[in-house]
Structures are given as C-alpha cells and as structure tokens.
Amino acid sequence: MSLFNGKAILYFHSSGLLQGHCIDMKTHSSPYSLGGKRLEDYVDPHHNDCEEPYDYYSVMIRCHEDNGRVIRLILRKPNDNDAGNLSTRRSIQSEEYSTSNDNGIDPLYNSNNMEEEEHALLFETDQFITGTTALKLISKYFPRKDTVAEDEDDIVCIGTMQLTHKPPSSVP
C-alpha cells in the first residue's frame, strides 16, 4: 500500500462539481489531482440511522506519478457543513487501514466496479474560504478556458490530505 500525506486545495462549485490538487509538502509537487461531482440521489448501502446525513461525491483521482492512473472513489461529507471533512467510509489509521468490521469500521461498498475496497481518503479542512478571497484562489489555481464566471457561492477548502492506495498490479 502507498500512503500520501500532504496538503490539498479543493474547489467546491456551487453547481455540485468538485476539483482539487494534492501537494507534497516535501517536494512541492502535485502528485494527484481530483475531479468529481455531488451525487444527488446516492443512497449509502451501509447507512446507519445513528449517523448524521452525508452528501456523497463520485470522484476520480489522477495519479500523475503513475502514468496517469485513475482511482475512482465515492467520498462523503457531512450534509449542510461546507467546511466538513471529506472521506471514504473506511478510516485511515496511521499507515494501515482496516477492512474488517471487528473494530467498528465499515468496509467500503464496491459499487459499479469501483476500486474503493483498495483505497481510502481523508481530507480535513484547515481553512474554509468564501467570497472574493475564494474567487481569487479559484482563478489562480483552477483557471478556466471557457467564459463561465465563478459564483459567489463557490467554496475553497485548504487542508490536510491522506490517501492510501494499492499500487496497480504488475502484469508480466
């Protein structure tokens, strides 16, 4: 398993789209980028009535240092909490993560042949940015080629990112 610990800047479009860059703080490179969209009608197959409600995102993570390999995940974020953390259902614990229910951590649901059982992500918001400051960061880090203007309701979150992923199996 590979573990990435670094920073990330995430852009939550008011339309439900999500973009982001991960930054390795040692090399100042961006080994991963991500993009996705909020899933309006997604139902968590492992929902527990004691849990707070979540918004779900279908996200593709591009591994720039691994020939552009793409990891597909379903991520969740507390509903109605714009500054809330973003994560897979599985928790990341140090350099290992669990796939059993023995310790109360649910294994990820493998829907639509996604690779979720092999990967885990945790983004924790350190800075929550809105308004004109967010628009300045958006134009700097997420330049657009089209003429669609950013929206005042767009949000930028900066924080720590952990990504655990299984390297691709080598085919002889």
PDB file of C-alpha atoms in Angstrom:
ATOM      1  CA  MET A   1       0.000   0.000   0.000  1.00  0.00           C
ATOM      2  CA  SER A   2       1.098   3.538  -0.717  1.00  0.00           C
ATOM      3  CA  LEU A   3       0.345   6.355   1.682  1.00  0.00           C
ATOM      4  CA  PHE A   4       0.285  10.023   0.678  1.00  0.00           C
ATOM      5  CA  ASN A   5       0.300  12.643   3.450  1.00  0.00           C
ATOM      6  CA  GLY A   6       0.218  16.216   2.278  1.00  0.00           C
ATOM      7  CA  LYS A   7      -1.939  19.252   1.675  1.00  0.00           C
ATOM      8  CA  ALA A   8      -4.815  19.772  -0.723  1.00  0.00           C
ATOM      9  CA  ILE A   9      -6.806  22.648  -2.124  1.00  0.00           C
ATOM     10  CA  LEU A  10     -10.383  21.722  -3.023  1.00  0.00           C
ATOM     11  CA  TYR A  11     -12.806  23.796  -5.053  1.00  0.00           C
ATOM     12  CA  PHE A  12     -16.482  23.064  -4.389  1.00  0.00           C
ATOM     13  CA  HIS A  13     -18.511  24.579  -7.239  1.00  0.00           C
ATOM     14  CA  SER A  14     -21.991  25.773  -6.308  1.00  0.00           C
ATOM     15  CA  SER A  15     -23.229  23.514  -9.141  1.00  0.00           C
ATOM     16  CA  GLY A  16     -22.044  20.401  -7.270  1.00  0.00           C
ATOM     17  CA  LEU A  17     -18.771  19.855  -9.126  1.00  0.00           C
ATOM     18  CA  LEU A  18     -15.538  19.303  -7.201  1.00  0.00           C
ATOM     19  CA  GLN A  19     -11.934  19.933  -8.288  1.00  0.00           C
ATOM     20  CA  GLY A  20      -8.714  19.644  -6.342  1.00  0.00           C
ATOM     21  CA  HIS A  21      -4.945  19.411  -6.245  1.00  0.00           C
ATOM     22  CA  CYS A  22      -2.841  17.492  -3.716  1.00  0.00           C
ATOM     23  CA  ILE A  23       0.528  18.974  -2.768  1.00  0.00           C
ATOM     24  CA  ASP A  24       3.512  17.036  -1.475  1.00  0.00           C
ATOM     25  CA  MET A  25       4.997  19.402   1.102  1.00  0.00           C
ATOM     26  CA  LYS A  26       8.486  17.872   0.790  1.00  0.00           C
ATOM     27  CA  THR A  27       8.831  18.186  -2.989  1.00  0.00           C
ATOM     28  CA  HIS A  28       6.241  20.946  -3.587  1.00  0.00           C
ATOM     29  CA  SER A  29       4.906  18.844  -6.450  1.00  0.00           C
ATOM     30  CA  SER A  30       1.329  17.841  -7.191  1.00  0.00           C
ATOM     31  CA  PRO A  31       1.302  14.043  -7.421  1.00  0.00           C
ATOM     32  CA  TYR A  32      -2.519  13.824  -7.507  1.00  0.00           C
ATOM     33  CA  SER A  33      -5.406  15.852  -8.851  1.00  0.00           C
ATOM     34  CA  LEU A  34      -9.070  15.101  -8.472  1.00  0.00           C
ATOM     35  CA  GLY A  35     -12.380  15.916 -10.015  1.00  0.00           C
ATOM     36  CA  GLY A  36     -15.918  14.796  -9.477  1.00  0.00           C
ATOM     37  CA  LYS A  37     -19.490  15.714  -8.771  1.00  0.00           C
ATOM     38  CA  ARG A  38     -22.009  15.580  -5.957  1.00  0.00           C
ATOM     39  CA  LEU A  39     -24.358  12.606  -6.231  1.00  0.00           C
ATOM     40  CA  GLU A  40     -27.838  13.977  -5.631  1.00  0.00           C
ATOM     41  CA  ASP A  41     -29.671  10.658  -5.231  1.00  0.00           C
ATOM     42  CA  TYR A  42     -26.957   8.400  -3.831  1.00  0.00           C
ATOM     43  CA  VAL A  43     -28.074   6.070  -1.028  1.00  0.00           C
ATOM     44  CA  ASP A  44     -25.353   4.679   1.229  1.00  0.00           C
ATOM     45  CA  PRO A  45     -25.854   0.906   1.320  1.00  0.00           C
ATOM     46  CA  HIS A  46     -24.286   0.836   4.807  1.00  0.00           C
ATOM     47  CA  HIS A  47     -26.306   3.749   6.224  1.00  0.00           C
ATOM     48  CA  ASN A  48     -26.863   3.692   9.953  1.00  0.00           C
ATOM     49  CA  ASP A  49     -29.727   5.770  11.353  1.00  0.00           C
ATOM     50  CA  CYS A  50     -27.421   6.987  14.139  1.00  0.00           C
ATOM     51  CA  GLU A  51     -25.122   8.677  11.618  1.00  0.00           C
ATOM     52  CA  GLU A  52     -25.533  12.267  10.611  1.00  0.00           C
ATOM     53  CA  PRO A  53     -26.650  12.714   6.980  1.00  0.00           C
ATOM     54  CA  TYR A  54     -23.943  12.989   4.320  1.00  0.00           C
ATOM     55  CA  ASP A  55     -23.527  14.406   0.844  1.00  0.00           C
ATOM     56  CA  TYR A  56     -21.767  11.981  -1.486  1.00  0.00           C
ATOM     57  CA  TYR A  57     -19.345  12.696  -4.321  1.00  0.00           C
ATOM     58  CA  SER A  58     -18.222  10.467  -7.161  1.00  0.00           C
ATOM     59  CA  VAL A  59     -14.549  11.360  -7.574  1.00  0.00           C
ATOM     60  CA  MET A  60     -11.718  10.402  -9.909  1.00  0.00           C
ATOM     61  CA  ILE A  61      -8.181  10.846  -8.584  1.00  0.00           C
ATOM     62  CA  ARG A  62      -5.440  11.055 -11.207  1.00  0.00           C
ATOM     63  CA  CYS A  63      -2.015   9.773 -10.137  1.00  0.00           C
ATOM     64  CA  HIS A  64       0.450  11.980 -12.047  1.00  0.00           C
ATOM     65  CA  GLU A  65       3.464   9.931 -10.980  1.00  0.00           C
ATOM     66  CA  ASP A  66       1.856   6.619 -12.001  1.00  0.00           C
ATOM     67  CA  ASN A  67       1.287   7.089 -15.752  1.00  0.00           C
ATOM     68  CA  GLY A  68      -1.927   8.991 -15.117  1.00  0.00           C
ATOM     69  CA  ARG A  69      -3.660   6.056 -13.431  1.00  0.00           C
ATOM     70  CA  VAL A  70      -7.162   6.928 -12.214  1.00  0.00           C
ATOM     71  CA  ILE A  71      -8.643   5.856  -8.882  1.00  0.00           C
ATOM     72  CA  ARG A  72     -12.430   6.107  -8.588  1.00  0.00           C
ATOM     73  CA  LEU A  73     -13.998   6.658  -5.163  1.00  0.00           C
ATOM     74  CA  ILE A  74     -17.269   7.552  -3.510  1.00  0.00           C
ATOM     75  CA  LEU A  75     -16.485  10.231  -0.909  1.00  0.00           C
ATOM     76  CA  ARG A  76     -18.751  11.579   1.782  1.00  0.00           C
ATOM     77  CA  LYS A  77     -19.022  14.943   3.502  1.00  0.00           C
ATOM     78  CA  PRO A  78     -21.348  15.948   6.347  1.00  0.00           C
ATOM     79  CA  ASN A  79     -24.569  17.359   4.913  1.00  0.00           C
ATOM     80  CA  ASP A  80     -25.051  21.127   5.292  1.00  0.00           C
ATOM     81  CA  ASN A  81     -21.482  21.581   6.564  1.00  0.00           C
ATOM     82  CA  ASP A  82     -19.490  23.337   3.850  1.00  0.00           C
ATOM     83  CA  ALA A  83     -16.301  23.151   5.935  1.00  0.00           C
ATOM     84  CA  GLY A  84     -16.796  19.477   6.792  1.00  0.00           C
ATOM     85  CA  ASN A  85     -14.183  16.823   6.140  1.00  0.00           C
ATOM     86  CA  LEU A  86     -14.314  14.685   3.006  1.00  0.00           C
ATOM     87  CA  SER A  87     -13.604  10.968   3.292  1.00  0.00           C
ATOM     88  CA  THR A  88     -14.235   7.444   2.169  1.00  0.00           C
ATOM     89  CA  ARG A  89     -16.289   5.331   4.535  1.00  0.00           C
ATOM     90  CA  ARG A  90     -13.141   3.486   5.613  1.00  0.00           C
ATOM     91  CA  SER A  91     -10.971   5.395   8.045  1.00  0.00           C
ATOM     92  CA  ILE A  92      -7.249   5.802   7.550  1.00  0.00           C
ATOM     93  CA  GLN A  93      -5.293   4.803  10.630  1.00  0.00           C
ATOM     94  CA  SER A  94      -1.605   5.667  10.536  1.00  0.00           C
ATOM     95  CA  GLU A  95      -0.040   3.741   7.663  1.00  0.00           C
ATOM     96  CA  GLU A  96      -2.568   0.939   7.837  1.00  0.00           C
ATOM     97  CA  TYR A  97      -6.300   0.828   7.461  1.00  0.00           C
ATOM     98  CA  SER A  98      -8.791  -1.837   8.365  1.00  0.00           C
ATOM     99  CA  THR A  99     -11.205  -3.682   6.123  1.00  0.00           C
ATOM    100  CA  SER A 100     -12.999  -5.604   8.834  1.00  0.00           C
ATOM    101  CA  ASN A 101     -15.974  -4.739  10.973  1.00  0.00           C
ATOM    102  CA  ASP A 102     -14.201  -6.035  14.082  1.00  0.00           C
ATOM    103  CA  ASN A 103     -13.168  -2.557  15.142  1.00  0.00           C
ATOM    104  CA  GLY A 104     -16.355  -0.812  14.064  1.00  0.00           C
ATOM    105  CA  ILE A 105     -15.021   0.499  10.752  1.00  0.00           C
ATOM    106  CA  ASP A 106     -17.259  -0.432   7.870  1.00  0.00           C
ATOM    107  CA  PRO A 107     -15.627  -1.786   4.726  1.00  0.00           C
ATOM    108  CA  LEU A 108     -16.258   0.326   1.662  1.00  0.00           C
ATOM    109  CA  TYR A 109     -19.088  -0.576  -0.608  1.00  0.00           C
ATOM    110  CA  ASN A 110     -17.884  -1.713  -4.028  1.00  0.00           C
ATOM    111  CA  SER A 111     -20.430  -0.191  -6.404  1.00  0.00           C
ATOM    112  CA  ASN A 112     -20.179  -0.093 -10.168  1.00  0.00           C
ATOM    113  CA  ASN A 113     -16.893  -1.997 -10.082  1.00  0.00           C
ATOM    114  CA  MET A 114     -15.096   0.874  -8.371  1.00  0.00           C
ATOM    115  CA  GLU A 115     -11.787   0.208  -6.656  1.00  0.00           C
ATOM    116  CA  GLU A 116     -12.912   1.514  -3.266  1.00  0.00           C
ATOM    117  CA  GLU A 117     -12.002  -1.568  -1.266  1.00  0.00           C
ATOM    118  CA  GLU A 118      -8.341  -0.924  -2.118  1.00  0.00           C
ATOM    119  CA  HIS A 119      -8.229   2.812  -1.401  1.00  0.00           C
ATOM    120  CA  ALA A 120      -9.037   5.260   1.388  1.00  0.00           C
ATOM    121  CA  LEU A 121      -9.029   9.057   1.509  1.00  0.00           C
ATOM    122  CA  LEU A 122      -9.344  11.620   4.276  1.00  0.00           C
ATOM    123  CA  PHE A 123      -9.363  15.393   3.739  1.00  0.00           C
ATOM    124  CA  GLU A 124      -9.535  17.584   6.856  1.00  0.00           C
ATOM    125  CA  THR A 125     -10.359  21.247   6.338  1.00  0.00           C
ATOM    126  CA  ASP A 126      -7.904  23.702   7.898  1.00  0.00           C
ATOM    127  CA  GLN A 127      -9.074  26.809   6.009  1.00  0.00           C
ATOM    128  CA  PHE A 128     -12.591  27.480   4.719  1.00  0.00           C
ATOM    129  CA  ILE A 129     -12.643  30.295   2.166  1.00  0.00           C
ATOM    130  CA  THR A 130     -15.604  32.035   0.507  1.00  0.00           C
ATOM    131  CA  GLY A 131     -16.431  35.257  -1.309  1.00  0.00           C
ATOM    132  CA  THR A 132     -13.862  37.371  -3.129  1.00  0.00           C
ATOM    133  CA  THR A 133     -10.901  35.611  -1.477  1.00  0.00           C
ATOM    134  CA  ALA A 134     -12.199  32.263  -2.754  1.00  0.00           C
ATOM    135  CA  LEU A 135     -12.713  33.726  -6.237  1.00  0.00           C
ATOM    136  CA  LYS A 136      -9.087  34.916  -6.302  1.00  0.00           C
ATOM    137  CA  LEU A 137      -7.834  31.437  -5.344  1.00  0.00           C
ATOM    138  CA  ILE A 138     -10.125  29.817  -7.902  1.00  0.00           C
ATOM    139  CA  SER A 139      -8.816  31.997 -10.730  1.00  0.00           C
ATOM    140  CA  LYS A 140      -5.218  31.291  -9.664  1.00  0.00           C
ATOM    141  CA  TYR A 141      -5.365  27.521  -9.042  1.00  0.00           C
ATOM    142  CA  PHE A 142      -8.317  26.464 -11.222  1.00  0.00           C
ATOM    143  CA  PRO A 143      -8.082  28.586 -14.385  1.00  0.00           C
ATOM    144  CA  ARG A 144     -10.933  28.197 -16.857  1.00  0.00           C
ATOM    145  CA  LYS A 145     -10.760  28.307 -20.608  1.00  0.00           C
ATOM    146  CA  ASP A 146     -14.461  28.960 -21.050  1.00  0.00           C
ATOM    147  CA  THR A 147     -16.226  32.203 -20.246  1.00  0.00           C
ATOM    148  CA  VAL A 148     -18.400  30.877 -17.404  1.00  0.00           C
ATOM    149  CA  ALA A 149     -17.834  33.084 -14.380  1.00  0.00           C
ATOM    150  CA  GLU A 150     -17.246  31.700 -10.928  1.00  0.00           C
ATOM    151  CA  ASP A 151     -20.116  32.003  -8.484  1.00  0.00           C
ATOM    152  CA  GLU A 152     -20.011  33.881  -5.174  1.00  0.00           C
ATOM    153  CA  ASP A 153     -21.334  30.675  -3.567  1.00  0.00           C
ATOM    154  CA  ASP A 154     -18.278  28.681  -4.698  1.00  0.00           C
ATOM    155  CA  ILE A 155     -16.101  27.446  -1.819  1.00  0.00           C
ATOM    156  CA  VAL A 156     -12.399  26.695  -1.459  1.00  0.00           C
ATOM    157  CA  CYS A 157     -11.125  24.455   1.322  1.00  0.00           C
ATOM    158  CA  ILE A 158      -7.441  24.004   2.121  1.00  0.00           C
ATOM    159  CA  GLY A 159      -6.328  21.267   4.449  1.00  0.00           C
ATOM    160  CA  THR A 160      -4.512  18.030   5.065  1.00  0.00           C
ATOM    161  CA  MET A 161      -4.977  15.093   2.720  1.00  0.00           C
ATOM    162  CA  GLN A 162      -4.241  11.440   3.327  1.00  0.00           C
ATOM    163  CA  LEU A 163      -4.630   8.937   0.516  1.00  0.00           C
ATOM    164  CA  THR A 164      -3.923   5.248   0.876  1.00  0.00           C
ATOM    165  CA  HIS A 165      -3.966   3.316  -2.344  1.00  0.00           C
ATOM    166  CA  LYS A 166      -2.949  -0.014  -3.693  1.00  0.00           C
ATOM    167  CA  PRO A 167      -0.362   0.234  -6.448  1.00  0.00           C
ATOM    168  CA  PRO A 168      -1.510  -1.274  -9.753  1.00  0.00           C
ATOM    169  CA  SER A 169      -0.739  -4.948 -10.073  1.00  0.00           C
ATOM    170  CA  SER A 170       2.133  -5.545 -12.438  1.00  0.00           C
ATOM    171  CA  VAL A 171       1.240  -7.639 -15.445  1.00  0.00           C
ATOM    172  CA  PRO A 172       4.115  -9.817 -16.747  1.00  0.00           C
TER     173      PRO A 172
END
